[in-house]
Short mmCIF file of C-alpha atoms and ligand atoms in Angstrom, two decimals:
data_model
loop_
_atom_site.label_atom_id
_atom_site.label_comp_id
_atom_site.label_asym_id
_atom_site.label_seq_id
_atom_site.Cartn_x
_atom_site.Cartn_y
_atom_site.Cartn_z
CA UNK A 8 -20.86 -52.52 87.67
CA UNK A 9 -17.43 -51.76 86.21
CA UNK A 10 -15.65 -54.75 84.76
CA UNK A 11 -11.94 -54.59 85.61
CA UNK A 12 -11.04 -56.01 82.18
CA UNK A 13 -12.89 -53.30 80.29
CA UNK A 14 -10.74 -50.56 78.78
CA UNK A 15 -10.95 -47.26 80.66
CA UNK A 16 -13.37 -44.64 79.40
CA UNK A 17 -12.07 -41.10 79.62
CA UNK A 18 -13.93 -37.83 79.33
CA UNK A 19 -12.03 -35.08 77.51
CA UNK A 20 -12.81 -31.37 77.39
CA UNK A 21 -10.95 -28.88 75.22
CA UNK A 22 -12.21 -25.54 76.52
CA UNK A 23 -11.61 -22.78 74.00
CA UNK A 24 -12.57 -19.13 73.88
CA UNK A 25 -15.05 -19.68 71.05
CA UNK A 26 -15.97 -23.36 71.38
CA UNK A 27 -15.74 -26.33 73.72
CA UNK A 28 -14.94 -29.75 72.23
CA UNK A 29 -15.85 -32.81 74.32
CA UNK A 30 -15.07 -36.43 73.64
CA UNK A 31 -15.20 -39.75 75.38
CA UNK A 32 -12.93 -42.65 74.60
CA UNK A 33 -9.68 -44.36 75.42
CA UNK A 34 -7.27 -42.91 72.83
CA UNK A 35 -6.96 -41.26 69.40
CA UNK A 36 -8.24 -44.35 67.60
CA UNK A 37 -10.87 -45.18 70.19
CA UNK A 38 -13.12 -42.09 70.39
CA UNK A 39 -16.70 -43.18 71.03
CA UNK A 40 -18.48 -39.84 70.83
CA UNK A 41 -17.70 -36.20 70.37
CA UNK A 42 -19.62 -32.91 70.67
CA UNK A 43 -18.98 -29.20 70.18
CA UNK A 44 -20.60 -26.32 72.04
CA UNK A 45 -20.28 -22.60 71.47
CA UNK A 46 -18.60 -20.93 74.45
CA UNK A 47 -21.25 -18.73 76.10
CA UNK A 48 -21.55 -18.35 79.89
CA UNK A 49 -19.75 -20.78 82.22
CA UNK A 50 -23.07 -22.10 83.58
CA UNK A 51 -24.56 -22.75 80.15
CA UNK A 52 -21.41 -24.16 78.53
CA UNK A 53 -20.42 -26.38 81.48
CA UNK A 54 -24.07 -27.47 81.73
CA UNK A 55 -23.89 -28.73 78.15
CA UNK A 56 -20.62 -30.53 78.90
CA UNK A 57 -22.10 -32.23 81.98
CA UNK A 58 -25.19 -33.29 80.05
CA UNK A 59 -23.09 -34.73 77.21
CA UNK A 60 -21.02 -36.85 79.63
CA UNK A 61 -24.12 -38.00 81.52
CA UNK A 62 -25.78 -39.11 78.27
CA UNK A 63 -22.62 -40.94 77.24
CA UNK A 64 -22.36 -42.66 80.63
CA UNK A 65 -25.88 -44.03 80.13
CA UNK A 66 -24.77 -45.58 76.83
CA UNK A 67 -21.23 -46.67 77.60
CA UNK A 68 -20.82 -46.93 81.37
CA UNK A 69 -19.09 -44.81 83.98
CA UNK A 70 -16.19 -42.53 83.12
CA UNK A 71 -12.82 -43.47 84.67
CA UNK A 72 -11.45 -39.92 84.76
CA UNK A 73 -11.95 -36.51 83.17
CA UNK A 74 -9.27 -34.33 81.57
CA UNK A 75 -10.02 -30.64 81.10
CA UNK A 76 -7.62 -28.57 78.97
CA UNK A 77 -8.91 -25.02 79.14
CA UNK A 78 -8.19 -21.49 77.99
CA UNK A 79 -6.52 -19.45 80.70
CA UNK A 80 -5.40 -17.93 82.78
CA UNK A 81 -6.53 -20.55 85.27
CA UNK A 82 -5.52 -22.11 88.59
CA UNK A 83 -4.21 -25.66 88.05
CA UNK A 84 -2.76 -26.11 91.57
CA UNK A 85 -4.91 -28.58 93.60
CA UNK A 86 -3.46 -27.16 96.86
CA UNK A 87 -4.64 -23.63 96.10
CA UNK A 88 -7.95 -22.20 97.40
CA UNK A 89 -8.84 -21.05 93.88
CA UNK A 90 -7.97 -24.40 92.25
CA UNK A 91 -10.15 -25.24 89.28
CA UNK A 92 -11.19 -21.67 88.60
CA UNK A 93 -10.62 -19.34 85.66
CA UNK A 94 -8.49 -16.39 86.83
CA UNK A 95 -9.23 -12.77 85.84
CA UNK A 96 -9.82 -12.76 82.09
CA UNK A 97 -11.17 -10.20 79.64
CA UNK A 98 -13.69 -12.87 78.60
CA UNK A 99 -17.06 -11.64 80.00
CA UNK A 100 -18.53 -13.79 82.77
CA UNK A 101 -15.64 -16.24 83.11
CA UNK A 102 -13.52 -14.50 85.77
CA UNK A 103 -13.44 -16.75 88.88
CA UNK A 104 -15.80 -19.31 87.29
CA UNK A 105 -15.42 -22.56 89.26
CA UNK A 106 -15.40 -24.80 86.20
CA UNK A 107 -13.87 -27.84 87.93
CA UNK A 108 -16.38 -27.51 90.80
CA UNK A 109 -19.19 -27.68 88.24
CA UNK A 110 -17.82 -31.05 87.08
CA UNK A 111 -17.02 -32.36 90.55
CA UNK A 112 -20.60 -31.87 91.71
CA UNK A 113 -21.72 -34.35 89.06
CA UNK A 114 -18.84 -36.82 88.60
CA UNK A 115 -17.01 -38.65 91.38
CA UNK A 116 -13.87 -39.43 89.36
CA UNK A 117 -10.32 -38.00 89.18
CA UNK A 118 -10.33 -34.71 87.26
CA UNK A 119 -7.19 -33.22 85.69
CA UNK A 120 -7.31 -29.50 84.98
CA UNK A 121 -4.62 -27.70 83.01
CA UNK A 122 -4.12 -25.09 80.33
CA UNK A 123 -5.15 -25.92 76.76
CA UNK A 124 -1.52 -25.72 75.69
CA UNK A 125 -0.17 -27.91 78.51
CA UNK A 126 -2.87 -30.41 77.55
CA UNK A 127 -1.86 -30.25 73.90
CA UNK A 128 1.77 -30.74 74.92
CA UNK A 129 0.86 -33.90 76.83
CA UNK A 130 -1.16 -35.17 73.85
CA UNK A 131 1.84 -34.62 71.55
CA UNK A 132 4.09 -36.39 74.06
CA UNK A 133 1.79 -39.38 74.26
CA UNK A 134 0.74 -39.78 70.61
CA UNK A 135 2.30 -37.04 68.46
CA UNK A 136 5.65 -35.47 67.64
CA UNK A 137 7.08 -35.33 71.17
CA UNK A 138 7.10 -39.05 71.87
CA UNK A 139 10.19 -40.07 73.81
CA UNK A 140 11.24 -36.47 74.62
CA UNK A 141 11.84 -35.20 78.16
CA UNK A 142 11.77 -31.45 77.54
CA UNK A 143 9.85 -29.67 74.79
CA UNK A 144 7.43 -26.83 74.11
CA UNK A 145 4.02 -26.71 72.47
CA UNK A 146 3.13 -23.26 71.12
CA UNK A 147 -0.18 -22.28 69.58
CA UNK A 148 -0.52 -19.21 67.38
CA UNK A 149 -4.19 -18.68 66.60
CA UNK A 150 -6.79 -16.23 67.86
CA UNK A 151 -4.46 -15.95 70.86
CA UNK A 152 -0.90 -17.10 71.49
CA UNK A 153 0.06 -19.52 74.25
CA UNK A 154 2.68 -22.10 75.10
CA UNK A 155 2.81 -25.23 77.22
CA UNK A 156 6.05 -26.72 78.49
CA UNK A 157 6.99 -30.27 79.36
CA UNK A 158 10.21 -30.14 81.38
CA UNK A 159 12.25 -33.16 82.47
CA UNK A 160 9.25 -35.43 82.21
CA UNK A 161 6.54 -33.20 83.74
CA UNK A 162 4.19 -30.47 82.61
CA UNK A 163 5.55 -27.16 83.90
CA UNK A 164 3.35 -25.09 86.22
CA UNK A 165 5.69 -23.16 88.50
CA UNK A 166 4.08 -20.13 90.12
CA UNK A 167 0.80 -20.48 88.15
CA UNK A 168 1.54 -21.66 84.61
CA UNK A 169 3.65 -20.34 81.75
CA UNK A 170 2.24 -17.47 79.69
CA UNK A 171 4.52 -17.69 76.69
CA UNK A 172 2.24 -15.56 74.54
CA UNK A 173 2.76 -12.44 76.63
CA UNK A 174 6.53 -12.02 76.53
CA UNK A 175 7.85 -8.67 75.31
CA UNK A 176 9.44 -8.71 71.86
CA UNK A 177 11.58 -6.28 69.93
CA UNK A 178 9.16 -4.15 67.93
CA UNK A 179 10.53 -1.96 65.13
CA UNK A 180 7.87 0.76 64.86
CA UNK A 181 9.20 1.95 61.49
CA UNK A 182 8.83 -1.47 59.93
CA UNK A 183 5.59 -2.22 61.80
CA UNK A 184 3.70 0.83 63.14
CA UNK A 185 0.83 -1.34 64.45
CA UNK A 186 0.52 -0.63 68.19
CA UNK A 187 -0.43 -4.19 69.16
CA UNK A 188 -3.67 -5.85 70.20
CA UNK A 189 -3.08 -7.13 73.76
CA UNK A 190 -5.38 -5.41 76.28
CA UNK A 191 -2.70 -5.84 78.99
CA UNK A 192 0.58 -5.15 77.16
CA UNK A 193 -0.16 -3.74 73.72
CA UNK A 194 2.75 -5.04 71.69
CA UNK A 195 3.67 -8.27 73.50
CA UNK A 196 4.07 -11.44 71.39
CA UNK A 197 0.32 -12.11 71.30
CA UNK A 198 -0.39 -8.42 70.74
CA UNK A 199 1.81 -8.45 67.63
CA UNK A 200 1.37 -11.94 66.20
CA UNK A 201 -2.05 -13.41 67.09
CA UNK A 202 -4.76 -13.93 64.50
CA UNK A 203 -6.53 -10.92 66.02
CA UNK A 204 -3.40 -8.79 65.53
CA UNK A 205 -3.03 -9.94 61.91
CA UNK A 206 -6.62 -9.04 61.16
CA UNK A 207 -6.43 -5.62 62.81
CA UNK A 208 -3.13 -4.73 61.18
CA UNK A 209 -3.99 -5.81 57.64
CA UNK A 210 -7.78 -5.53 57.61
CA UNK A 211 -8.31 -9.17 56.68
CA UNK A 212 -7.95 -12.58 58.25
CA UNK A 213 -4.65 -14.46 58.06
CA UNK A 214 -6.26 -17.17 55.95
CA UNK A 215 -7.12 -14.51 53.32
CA UNK A 216 -3.61 -13.03 53.15
CA UNK A 217 -1.56 -14.19 50.17
CA UNK A 218 1.43 -16.36 51.20
CA UNK A 219 3.69 -13.79 49.49
CA UNK A 220 2.22 -10.87 51.46
CA UNK A 221 4.74 -8.91 53.52
CA UNK A 222 2.64 -9.82 56.59
CA UNK A 223 4.21 -13.27 56.73
CA UNK A 224 7.80 -12.16 56.95
CA UNK A 225 6.88 -9.94 59.87
CA UNK A 226 4.80 -12.71 61.46
CA UNK A 227 7.58 -15.28 61.10
CA UNK A 228 10.02 -12.78 62.60
CA UNK A 229 7.91 -12.35 65.75
CA UNK A 230 7.39 -16.07 66.18
CA UNK A 231 11.11 -16.67 65.60
CA UNK A 232 12.08 -14.10 68.26
CA UNK A 233 9.89 -15.92 70.75
CA UNK A 234 11.21 -19.36 69.79
CA UNK A 235 14.79 -18.16 70.10
CA UNK A 236 13.97 -16.87 73.61
CA UNK A 237 12.34 -20.15 74.63
CA UNK A 238 15.28 -22.10 73.22
CA UNK A 239 17.71 -20.04 75.28
CA UNK A 240 15.54 -20.27 78.41
CA UNK A 241 14.28 -23.86 78.64
CA UNK A 242 16.59 -25.64 76.21
CA UNK A 243 13.74 -27.66 74.71
CA UNK A 244 14.60 -30.72 72.62
CA UNK A 245 11.88 -29.73 70.17
CA UNK A 246 9.32 -26.96 69.63
CA UNK A 247 5.89 -27.80 68.23
CA UNK A 248 4.04 -24.89 66.64
CA UNK A 249 0.30 -25.32 66.12
CA UNK A 250 -2.85 -23.19 65.96
CA UNK A 251 -4.73 -21.74 63.00
CA UNK A 252 -1.92 -19.33 62.09
CA UNK A 253 1.01 -21.40 63.37
CA UNK A 254 0.00 -24.43 61.30
CA UNK A 255 0.05 -22.59 57.96
CA UNK A 256 2.40 -24.60 55.77
CA UNK A 257 4.11 -21.61 54.14
CA UNK A 258 4.94 -20.04 57.53
CA UNK A 259 6.95 -22.88 59.07
CA UNK A 260 10.08 -22.72 56.83
CA UNK A 261 10.29 -18.96 57.43
CA UNK A 262 10.02 -19.49 61.18
CA UNK A 263 12.70 -22.19 61.09
CA UNK A 264 15.13 -20.01 59.13
CA UNK A 265 14.57 -16.86 61.16
CA UNK A 266 14.87 -18.71 64.49
CA UNK A 267 18.22 -20.13 63.39
CA UNK A 268 19.29 -16.62 62.38
CA UNK A 269 18.32 -15.17 65.77
CA UNK A 270 20.24 -17.90 67.60
CA UNK A 271 23.13 -17.13 65.25
CA UNK A 272 25.26 -20.19 65.97
CA UNK A 273 25.33 -19.64 69.71
CA UNK A 274 23.75 -22.99 70.56
CA UNK A 275 26.10 -25.55 69.08
CA UNK A 276 23.66 -28.37 68.52
CA UNK A 277 23.05 -30.20 65.25
CA UNK A 278 19.32 -30.00 66.07
CA UNK A 279 19.50 -26.27 65.34
CA UNK A 280 22.54 -25.93 63.06
CA UNK A 281 21.67 -28.79 60.71
CA UNK A 282 18.22 -30.18 61.46
CA UNK A 283 16.01 -27.20 62.25
CA UNK A 284 13.28 -28.83 60.10
CA UNK A 285 12.87 -31.50 62.77
CA UNK A 286 13.51 -29.10 65.67
CA UNK A 287 10.63 -26.71 64.91
CA UNK A 288 7.66 -28.73 63.67
CA UNK A 289 3.88 -28.60 63.29
CA UNK A 290 1.79 -30.85 65.59
CA UNK A 291 1.66 -34.59 64.90
CA UNK A 292 -1.99 -34.58 65.99
CA UNK A 293 -2.90 -31.62 63.77
CA UNK A 294 -5.85 -29.66 65.15
CA UNK A 295 -6.68 -32.63 67.41
CA UNK A 296 -3.85 -31.84 69.87
CA UNK A 297 -6.26 -30.05 72.22
CA UNK A 298 -9.00 -32.62 72.67
CA UNK A 299 -6.56 -35.55 72.58
CA UNK A 300 -4.42 -33.66 75.08
CA UNK A 301 -7.42 -33.51 77.40
CA UNK A 302 -7.77 -37.27 76.96
CA UNK A 303 -4.10 -37.70 77.86
CA UNK A 304 -4.64 -35.53 80.97
CA UNK A 305 -7.51 -37.82 82.01
CA UNK A 306 -5.36 -40.93 81.55
CA UNK A 307 -2.61 -39.35 83.64
CA UNK A 308 -5.08 -38.43 86.40
CA UNK A 309 -6.35 -41.99 86.57
CA UNK A 310 -2.79 -43.33 86.63
CA UNK A 311 -1.90 -41.06 89.56
CA UNK A 312 -4.84 -42.32 91.56
CA UNK A 313 -4.12 -46.01 90.84
ZN1 ZN B 12 0.06 -9.49 76.39
#
């Protein structure tokens, strides 16, 4: 029997292309258990997630809600016939996988389903560097590139959900002859600036490239082009840049400077002209933005139902 005075117990899933991170708890300082599973097939991976939550429920009581922040593209619109599914993806076996359905069969609680980056944005809004803001962006630059947007107090979905990693960028083929790594667009933002692109272009992983390597000036330039475009488009009050590549300490100052150069004084705000260091920032939750974002999604889902 659920005691009304007990704190809520949320299930959180950060679904990534290489691993799934699951947690149960009530907030960043109240995580009761956590588990990681290698991403294999939807049936196997979601089966491990379900089993983890069931085991935790036996120990700690029923979950109040589940938040699922997942790699995309995906359908986050509850009114759509394909809600809760992964949309066509190059990832083998995952196209059309009904991942929310696999949870719903086992758990009769509110389930929030959104992109990994929208989840991370909500986590940063609740507990990280976007507290008190009404409009901001969370961008991850890692194996892939993706962005979540929180606009006037709500996560932005629109037609499906933003795909900020796949915008076209200016690509100077003399300076950078690499053709790009995106299977859909070649030299889109992700195709030029993801961890995969870095590795293919330079023959080694980003973490192995010296901070003084020419790779970083190019990388910062691509990220800065994208941030300048987002700044012009959504007028965010802040941009949070995370991910394995995006969180590299030596990259951030270059990105800040180059973004300000691209904007070139056009946006007359002290946030950009004088305080770019607090306009473009790394995540407050570090590499925990994803799983804590899923927790924040769960809390929001429960609040909506109440
Ligand atoms: Zn692309």
